[in-house]
């Protein structure tokens, strides 16, 4: 019964993080802001939810940890690929952005 | 069937219908490929709700990797935007 | 002991995840450029993996976790392929 309550708490935390990630995806002004705010938060929400399921059923915990590890390894790869593709395909930064390190790096490499 | 799973299926069917409308209305073929990927995701969940996990595994493997790759290769050979 | 799915917390959880799916779908529909839509597809992929795991909890069958495992391994290849196409490579 204690495991059920702890698992429910983890599920609710994961649901709140998934909801906040989607809200950031809808509200942010720029491609890079949207990608940054949504990919990290949805990774945390997914891992918290799957850990909650693994705590509710302790016999499933090993497979749940395996799914968490795969999400933790594959999600930053796709986020990095999207960011790089958005910069290379010519999407402008938001006008309130402060610094552009990747553009400076490309300029240094071209000179 | 439980009412909670029925509510979930109702919300996901809205996603299926809106994804189909996005595919139908878009002039950019890359957006159409993205819509077909999303429809493949939701169809996999529906196969799991209908209690067919083997079909769901096949749909995940085919729809996630293979269909998108083949459609991207074909689009690279032909052209990205539809002509009016 | 099977998991009872009549508690209030499960309803709140499913409502939050469905709101997340609807918001991501709105961004997929109205996104100004193509990378916006790719980001929305990436978020929907991860949420789909979570929904598969939670459905395995609701139906109380361990074999349903294998679908989520296959999905977590394979689903990011589509997003990476589309990103490589946008970058100009492939």
mmCIF file of C-alpha atoms in Angstrom:
data_model
loop_
_atom_site.group_PDB
_atom_site.id
_atom_site.type_symbol
_atom_site.label_atom_id
_atom_site.label_comp_id
_atom_site.label_asym_id
_atom_site.label_seq_id
_atom_site.Cartn_x
_atom_site.Cartn_y
_atom_site.Cartn_z
ATOM 1 C CA UNK A 1 0.000 0.000 0.000
ATOM 2 C CA UNK A 2 2.916 2.323 0.714
ATOM 3 C CA UNK A 3 4.353 1.493 -2.699
ATOM 4 C CA UNK A 4 1.059 2.443 -4.311
ATOM 5 C CA UNK A 5 1.072 5.886 -2.681
ATOM 6 C CA UNK A 6 4.721 6.574 -3.593
ATOM 7 C CA UNK A 7 4.098 5.419 -7.158
ATOM 8 C CA UNK A 8 1.067 7.684 -7.448
ATOM 9 C CA UNK A 9 3.155 10.635 -6.274
ATOM 10 C CA UNK A 10 5.762 9.886 -8.953
ATOM 11 C CA UNK A 11 3.018 9.555 -11.593
ATOM 12 C CA UNK A 12 1.517 12.935 -10.682
ATOM 13 C CA UNK A 13 4.963 14.604 -10.781
ATOM 14 C CA UNK A 14 5.561 13.118 -14.237
ATOM 15 C CA UNK A 15 2.153 14.272 -15.474
ATOM 16 C CA UNK A 16 2.771 17.823 -14.266
ATOM 17 C CA UNK A 17 6.153 17.916 -16.016
ATOM 18 C CA UNK A 18 4.676 16.601 -19.285
ATOM 19 C CA UNK A 19 1.924 19.228 -19.110
ATOM 20 C CA UNK A 20 4.421 22.045 -18.421
ATOM 21 C CA UNK A 21 6.627 20.868 -21.305
ATOM 22 C CA UNK A 22 3.706 21.021 -23.728
ATOM 23 C CA UNK A 23 2.710 24.448 -22.385
ATOM 24 C CA UNK A 24 6.258 25.662 -23.038
ATOM 25 C CA UNK A 25 6.087 24.204 -26.533
ATOM 26 C CA UNK A 26 2.956 26.243 -27.142
ATOM 27 C CA UNK A 27 3.992 29.518 -25.507
ATOM 28 C CA UNK A 28 7.697 30.063 -26.267
ATOM 29 C CA UNK A 29 8.603 32.529 -29.031
ATOM 30 C CA UNK A 30 11.378 30.722 -30.895
ATOM 31 C CA UNK A 31 12.354 27.306 -32.263
ATOM 32 C CA UNK A 32 15.384 27.040 -29.991
ATOM 33 C CA UNK A 33 13.489 28.120 -26.865
ATOM 34 C CA UNK A 34 10.731 25.662 -27.663
ATOM 35 C CA UNK A 35 13.158 22.805 -28.212
ATOM 36 C CA UNK A 36 15.149 23.579 -25.076
ATOM 37 C CA UNK A 37 12.212 23.994 -22.749
ATOM 38 C CA UNK A 38 10.187 21.092 -24.003
ATOM 39 C CA UNK A 39 12.717 18.319 -24.613
ATOM 40 C CA UNK A 40 14.374 18.460 -21.193
ATOM 41 C CA UNK A 41 11.118 18.726 -19.273
ATOM 42 C CA UNK A 42 9.426 15.939 -21.188
ATOM 43 C CA UNK A 43 12.433 13.662 -20.619
ATOM 44 C CA UNK A 44 12.167 14.250 -16.860
ATOM 45 C CA UNK A 45 8.396 13.733 -16.917
ATOM 46 C CA UNK A 46 8.646 10.478 -18.876
ATOM 47 C CA UNK A 47 11.335 9.089 -16.576
ATOM 48 C CA UNK A 48 9.361 10.016 -13.464
ATOM 49 C CA UNK A 49 6.177 8.400 -14.819
ATOM 50 C CA UNK A 50 7.926 5.161 -15.776
ATOM 51 C CA UNK A 51 9.640 5.029 -12.368
ATOM 52 C CA UNK A 52 6.213 5.415 -10.747
ATOM 53 C CA UNK A 53 4.878 2.431 -12.716
ATOM 54 C CA UNK A 54 7.941 0.431 -11.678
ATOM 55 C CA UNK A 55 7.381 1.272 -8.006
ATOM 56 C CA UNK A 56 3.691 0.296 -8.153
ATOM 57 C CA UNK A 57 4.613 -3.113 -9.665
ATOM 58 C CA UNK A 58 7.981 -4.114 -8.173
ATOM 59 C CA UNK A 59 8.187 -7.163 -10.486
ATOM 60 C CA UNK A 60 8.373 -4.830 -13.514
ATOM 61 C CA UNK A 61 11.090 -2.597 -12.081
ATOM 62 C CA UNK A 62 13.996 -3.978 -14.147
ATOM 63 C CA UNK A 63 12.226 -3.538 -17.484
ATOM 64 C CA UNK A 64 11.033 -0.063 -16.478
ATOM 65 C CA UNK A 65 14.604 0.970 -15.630
ATOM 66 C CA UNK A 66 15.677 -0.343 -19.057
ATOM 67 C CA UNK A 67 13.021 1.810 -20.793
ATOM 68 C CA UNK A 68 14.152 4.820 -18.711
ATOM 69 C CA UNK A 69 17.758 4.287 -19.778
ATOM 70 C CA UNK A 70 16.794 4.111 -23.452
ATOM 71 C CA UNK A 71 14.776 7.335 -23.180
ATOM 72 C CA UNK A 72 17.678 8.993 -21.343
ATOM 73 C CA UNK A 73 20.117 7.969 -24.091
ATOM 74 C CA UNK A 74 18.048 8.615 -27.225
ATOM 75 C CA UNK A 75 16.195 11.823 -26.376
ATOM 76 C CA UNK A 76 19.184 14.246 -26.211
ATOM 77 C CA UNK A 77 20.466 12.812 -29.514
ATOM 78 C CA UNK A 78 17.291 13.781 -31.325
ATOM 79 C CA UNK A 79 17.167 17.184 -29.582
ATOM 80 C CA UNK A 80 20.733 17.968 -30.649
ATOM 81 C CA UNK A 81 19.972 16.881 -34.225
ATOM 82 C CA UNK A 82 16.892 19.133 -34.344
ATOM 83 C CA UNK A 83 18.767 22.163 -33.021
ATOM 84 C CA UNK A 84 21.616 21.739 -35.465
ATOM 85 C CA UNK A 85 19.210 21.211 -38.365
ATOM 86 C CA UNK A 86 17.197 24.303 -37.435
ATOM 87 C CA UNK A 87 20.350 26.442 -37.354
ATOM 88 C CA UNK A 88 21.715 25.040 -40.605
ATOM 89 C CA UNK A 89 18.382 25.434 -42.414
ATOM 90 C CA UNK A 90 18.414 29.168 -41.708
ATOM 91 C CA UNK A 91 15.869 29.771 -38.933
ATOM 92 C CA UNK A 92 16.547 33.167 -37.339
ATOM 93 C CA UNK A 93 17.043 33.579 -33.597
ATOM 94 C CA UNK A 94 14.458 35.471 -31.582
ATOM 95 C CA UNK A 95 15.156 39.205 -31.404
ATOM 96 C CA UNK A 96 15.570 39.106 -27.607
ATOM 97 C CA UNK A 97 18.315 36.492 -27.743
ATOM 98 C CA UNK A 98 21.515 37.459 -25.955
ATOM 99 C CA UNK A 99 24.353 35.430 -27.472
ATOM 100 C CA UNK A 100 25.006 33.181 -30.470
ATOM 101 C CA UNK A 101 28.040 31.033 -29.748
ATOM 102 C CA UNK A 102 27.521 28.613 -32.618
ATOM 103 C CA UNK A 103 27.424 31.429 -35.189
ATOM 104 C CA UNK A 104 30.658 32.898 -33.773
ATOM 105 C CA UNK A 105 32.235 29.458 -33.943
ATOM 106 C CA UNK A 106 31.234 29.049 -37.589
ATOM 107 C CA UNK A 107 32.607 32.529 -38.417
ATOM 108 C CA UNK A 108 35.904 31.695 -36.720
ATOM 109 C CA UNK A 109 36.155 28.465 -38.658
ATOM 110 C CA UNK A 110 35.507 30.174 -41.998
ATOM 111 C CA UNK A 111 38.239 32.795 -41.528
ATOM 112 C CA UNK B 1 -14.034 -1.397 -21.033
ATOM 113 C CA UNK B 2 -13.168 1.088 -18.369
ATOM 114 C CA UNK B 3 -14.371 4.655 -18.722
ATOM 115 C CA UNK B 4 -10.836 6.011 -18.241
ATOM 116 C CA UNK B 5 -9.468 4.024 -21.178
ATOM 117 C CA UNK B 6 -12.496 5.132 -23.197
ATOM 118 C CA UNK B 7 -11.699 8.782 -22.397
ATOM 119 C CA UNK B 8 -8.091 8.220 -23.461
ATOM 120 C CA UNK B 9 -9.195 6.611 -26.728
ATOM 121 C CA UNK B 10 -11.518 9.552 -27.380
ATOM 122 C CA UNK B 11 -8.712 12.077 -26.940
ATOM 123 C CA UNK B 12 -6.359 10.076 -29.138
ATOM 124 C CA UNK B 13 -8.944 9.740 -31.926
ATOM 125 C CA UNK B 14 -9.097 13.562 -32.034
ATOM 126 C CA UNK B 15 -5.334 13.474 -32.671
ATOM 127 C CA UNK B 16 -5.845 10.976 -35.519
ATOM 128 C CA UNK B 17 -8.505 13.125 -37.212
ATOM 129 C CA UNK B 18 -6.552 16.380 -36.887
ATOM 130 C CA UNK B 19 -3.389 14.668 -38.174
ATOM 131 C CA UNK B 20 -5.223 13.470 -41.251
ATOM 132 C CA UNK B 21 -6.527 17.007 -41.882
ATOM 133 C CA UNK B 22 -2.944 18.361 -41.559
ATOM 134 C CA UNK B 23 -1.730 15.834 -44.151
ATOM 135 C CA UNK B 24 -4.573 16.726 -46.512
ATOM 136 C CA UNK B 25 -4.167 20.495 -46.335
ATOM 137 C CA UNK B 26 -0.387 20.919 -46.370
ATOM 138 C CA UNK B 27 1.497 21.998 -49.489
ATOM 139 C CA UNK B 28 4.860 21.123 -47.951
ATOM 140 C CA UNK B 29 5.458 17.390 -48.363
ATOM 141 C CA UNK B 30 7.797 17.276 -45.334
ATOM 142 C CA UNK B 31 4.848 18.280 -43.128
ATOM 143 C CA UNK B 32 2.839 15.457 -44.680
ATOM 144 C CA UNK B 33 5.581 12.974 -43.783
ATOM 145 C CA UNK B 34 5.575 14.291 -40.194
ATOM 146 C CA UNK B 35 1.799 13.870 -40.053
ATOM 147 C CA UNK B 36 2.068 10.280 -41.244
ATOM 148 C CA UNK B 37 4.662 9.608 -38.512
ATOM 149 C CA UNK B 38 2.290 11.007 -35.862
ATOM 150 C CA UNK B 39 -0.601 8.908 -37.211
ATOM 151 C CA UNK B 40 1.629 5.819 -37.001
ATOM 152 C CA UNK B 41 2.339 6.631 -33.329
ATOM 153 C CA UNK B 42 -1.314 6.959 -32.418
ATOM 154 C CA UNK B 43 -2.279 3.845 -34.412
ATOM 155 C CA UNK B 44 0.212 1.856 -32.348
ATOM 156 C CA UNK B 45 -1.532 3.011 -29.146
ATOM 157 C CA UNK B 46 -4.887 2.018 -30.620
ATOM 158 C CA UNK B 47 -3.625 -1.476 -31.445
ATOM 159 C CA UNK B 48 -2.524 -1.782 -27.825
ATOM 160 C CA UNK B 49 -5.936 -0.621 -26.560
ATOM 161 C CA UNK B 50 -7.559 -3.265 -28.794
ATOM 162 C CA UNK B 51 -5.295 -5.849 -27.037
ATOM 163 C CA UNK B 52 -3.094 -6.825 -29.986
ATOM 164 C CA UNK B 53 0.499 -6.250 -28.763
ATOM 165 C CA UNK B 54 2.188 -8.128 -31.640
ATOM 166 C CA UNK B 55 0.530 -5.883 -34.222
ATOM 167 C CA UNK B 56 1.533 -2.880 -32.100
ATOM 168 C CA UNK B 57 5.190 -3.993 -32.113
ATOM 169 C CA UNK B 58 5.111 -4.417 -35.899
ATOM 170 C CA UNK B 59 3.447 -1.037 -36.376
ATOM 171 C CA UNK B 60 6.083 0.587 -34.151
ATOM 172 C CA UNK B 61 9.000 -0.975 -36.009
ATOM 173 C CA UNK B 62 7.649 -0.350 -39.519
ATOM 174 C CA UNK B 63 5.988 3.012 -38.976
ATOM 175 C CA UNK B 64 8.732 4.628 -36.917
ATOM 176 C CA UNK B 65 11.793 3.869 -38.985
ATOM 177 C CA UNK B 66 11.084 2.318 -42.345
ATOM 178 C CA UNK B 67 8.128 4.321 -43.698
ATOM 179 C CA UNK B 68 9.647 7.692 -42.835
ATOM 180 C CA UNK B 69 12.997 6.720 -44.376
ATOM 181 C CA UNK B 70 11.490 5.499 -47.620
ATOM 182 C CA UNK B 71 9.217 8.543 -47.955
ATOM 183 C CA UNK B 72 12.140 10.914 -47.252
ATOM 184 C CA UNK B 73 14.255 9.163 -49.895
ATOM 185 C CA UNK B 74 11.448 9.468 -52.442
ATOM 186 C CA UNK B 75 10.911 13.133 -51.566
ATOM 187 C CA UNK B 76 14.620 13.848 -51.983
ATOM 188 C CA UNK B 77 14.471 12.310 -55.463
ATOM 189 C CA UNK B 78 11.419 14.275 -56.606
ATOM 190 C CA UNK B 79 10.831 17.605 -54.862
ATOM 191 C CA UNK B 80 9.654 19.149 -51.637
ATOM 192 C CA UNK B 81 6.825 21.521 -52.538
ATOM 193 C CA UNK B 82 3.623 20.755 -54.386
ATOM 194 C CA UNK B 83 3.003 22.741 -57.554
ATOM 195 C CA UNK B 84 -0.269 24.563 -57.889
ATOM 196 C CA UNK C 1 -2.582 -7.168 -6.329
ATOM 197 C CA UNK C 2 -3.941 -5.542 -9.515
ATOM 198 C CA UNK C 3 -3.894 -1.791 -9.816
ATOM 199 C CA UNK C 4 -7.259 -0.134 -9.262
ATOM 200 C CA UNK C 5 -7.788 2.573 -11.838
ATOM 201 C CA UNK C 6 -10.653 4.326 -10.091
ATOM 202 C CA UNK C 7 -8.585 6.666 -7.930
ATOM 203 C CA UNK C 8 -8.662 10.428 -8.355
ATOM 204 C CA UNK C 9 -4.903 10.634 -8.981
ATOM 205 C CA UNK C 10 -5.135 8.465 -12.091
ATOM 206 C CA UNK C 11 -7.847 10.682 -13.551
ATOM 207 C CA UNK C 12 -5.718 13.784 -12.893
ATOM 208 C CA UNK C 13 -2.706 12.077 -14.498
ATOM 209 C CA UNK C 14 -4.569 11.036 -17.653
ATOM 210 C CA UNK C 15 -6.084 14.519 -17.955
ATOM 211 C CA UNK C 16 -2.667 16.182 -17.731
ATOM 212 C CA UNK C 17 -1.146 13.852 -20.339
ATOM 213 C CA UNK C 18 -4.091 14.360 -22.709
ATOM 214 C CA UNK C 19 -3.743 18.151 -22.358
ATOM 215 C CA UNK C 20 -0.068 17.740 -23.243
ATOM 216 C CA UNK C 21 -0.975 15.750 -26.353
ATOM 217 C CA UNK C 22 -3.537 18.375 -27.437
ATOM 218 C CA UNK C 23 -1.055 21.268 -26.954
ATOM 219 C CA UNK C 24 1.634 19.461 -28.942
ATOM 220 C CA UNK C 25 -0.922 18.796 -31.682
ATOM 221 C CA UNK C 26 -1.792 22.511 -31.826
ATOM 222 C CA UNK C 27 1.910 23.320 -32.297
ATOM 223 C CA UNK C 28 2.119 20.630 -34.992
ATOM 224 C CA UNK C 29 -0.812 22.242 -36.794
ATOM 225 C CA UNK C 30 0.155 25.941 -36.594
ATOM 226 C CA UNK C 31 3.955 25.792 -36.461
ATOM 227 C CA UNK C 32 5.417 28.547 -38.677
ATOM 228 C CA UNK C 33 8.501 26.678 -39.886
ATOM 229 C CA UNK C 34 9.343 23.024 -40.429
ATOM 230 C CA UNK C 35 11.652 22.618 -37.354
ATOM 231 C CA UNK C 36 8.741 23.644 -35.081
ATOM 232 C CA UNK C 37 6.750 20.719 -36.379
ATOM 233 C CA UNK C 38 9.733 18.387 -35.966
ATOM 234 C CA UNK C 39 10.005 19.454 -32.298
ATOM 235 C CA UNK C 40 6.288 18.739 -31.827
ATOM 236 C CA UNK C 41 6.741 15.280 -33.368
ATOM 237 C CA UNK C 42 9.638 14.569 -31.008
ATOM 238 C CA UNK C 43 7.545 15.487 -27.957
ATOM 239 C CA UNK C 44 4.653 13.339 -29.209
ATOM 240 C CA UNK C 45 7.052 10.384 -29.610
ATOM 241 C CA UNK C 46 8.156 10.563 -25.967
ATOM 242 C CA UNK C 47 4.585 11.037 -24.703
ATOM 243 C CA UNK C 48 3.555 7.981 -26.754
ATOM 244 C CA UNK C 49 6.158 5.840 -24.980
ATOM 245 C CA UNK C 50 4.799 7.003 -21.605
ATOM 246 C CA UNK C 51 1.217 6.255 -22.670
ATOM 247 C CA UNK C 52 2.226 2.716 -23.709
ATOM 248 C CA UNK C 53 3.785 2.069 -20.272
ATOM 249 C CA UNK C 54 0.738 3.479 -18.467
ATOM 250 C CA UNK C 55 -1.587 1.320 -20.591
ATOM 251 C CA UNK C 56 0.456 -1.724 -19.540
ATOM 252 C CA UNK C 57 -0.286 -0.655 -15.941
ATOM 253 C CA UNK C 58 -4.007 -0.213 -16.653
ATOM 254 C CA UNK C 59 -4.439 -3.577 -18.384
ATOM 255 C CA UNK C 60 -2.137 -5.215 -15.791
ATOM 256 C CA UNK C 61 -0.121 -7.263 -18.294
ATOM 257 C CA UNK C 62 3.648 -7.382 -18.379
ATOM 258 C CA UNK C 63 3.860 -8.322 -22.065
ATOM 259 C CA UNK C 64 2.681 -4.813 -23.009
ATOM 260 C CA UNK C 65 5.926 -3.349 -21.694
ATOM 261 C CA UNK C 66 7.789 -4.950 -24.612
ATOM 262 C CA UNK C 67 5.956 -2.670 -27.043
ATOM 263 C CA UNK C 68 7.171 0.366 -25.105
ATOM 264 C CA UNK C 69 10.700 -1.057 -25.062
ATOM 265 C CA UNK C 70 10.757 -1.521 -28.853
ATOM 266 C CA UNK C 71 9.267 1.951 -29.231
ATOM 267 C CA UNK C 72 11.855 3.621 -26.998
ATOM 268 C CA UNK C 73 14.652 2.035 -29.032
ATOM 269 C CA UNK C 74 13.307 2.704 -32.522
ATOM 270 C CA UNK C 75 11.192 5.841 -32.428
ATOM 271 C CA UNK C 76 13.963 8.436 -32.460
ATOM 272 C CA UNK C 77 15.314 7.275 -35.839
ATOM 273 C CA UNK C 78 12.473 9.032 -37.670
ATOM 274 C CA UNK C 79 13.214 12.363 -35.977
ATOM 275 C CA UNK C 80 16.961 12.025 -36.603
ATOM 276 C CA UNK C 81 16.344 11.151 -40.281
ATOM 277 C CA UNK C 82 14.116 14.207 -40.786
ATOM 278 C CA UNK C 83 16.653 16.413 -38.990
ATOM 279 C CA UNK C 84 19.451 15.122 -41.233
ATOM 280 C CA UNK C 85 17.266 15.898 -44.249
ATOM 281 C CA UNK C 86 16.674 19.477 -43.059
ATOM 282 C CA UNK C 87 20.386 19.896 -42.476
ATOM 283 C CA UNK C 88 21.035 19.004 -46.099
ATOM 284 C CA UNK C 89 22.753 15.693 -45.644
ATOM 285 C CA UNK C 90 20.994 12.288 -45.596
#
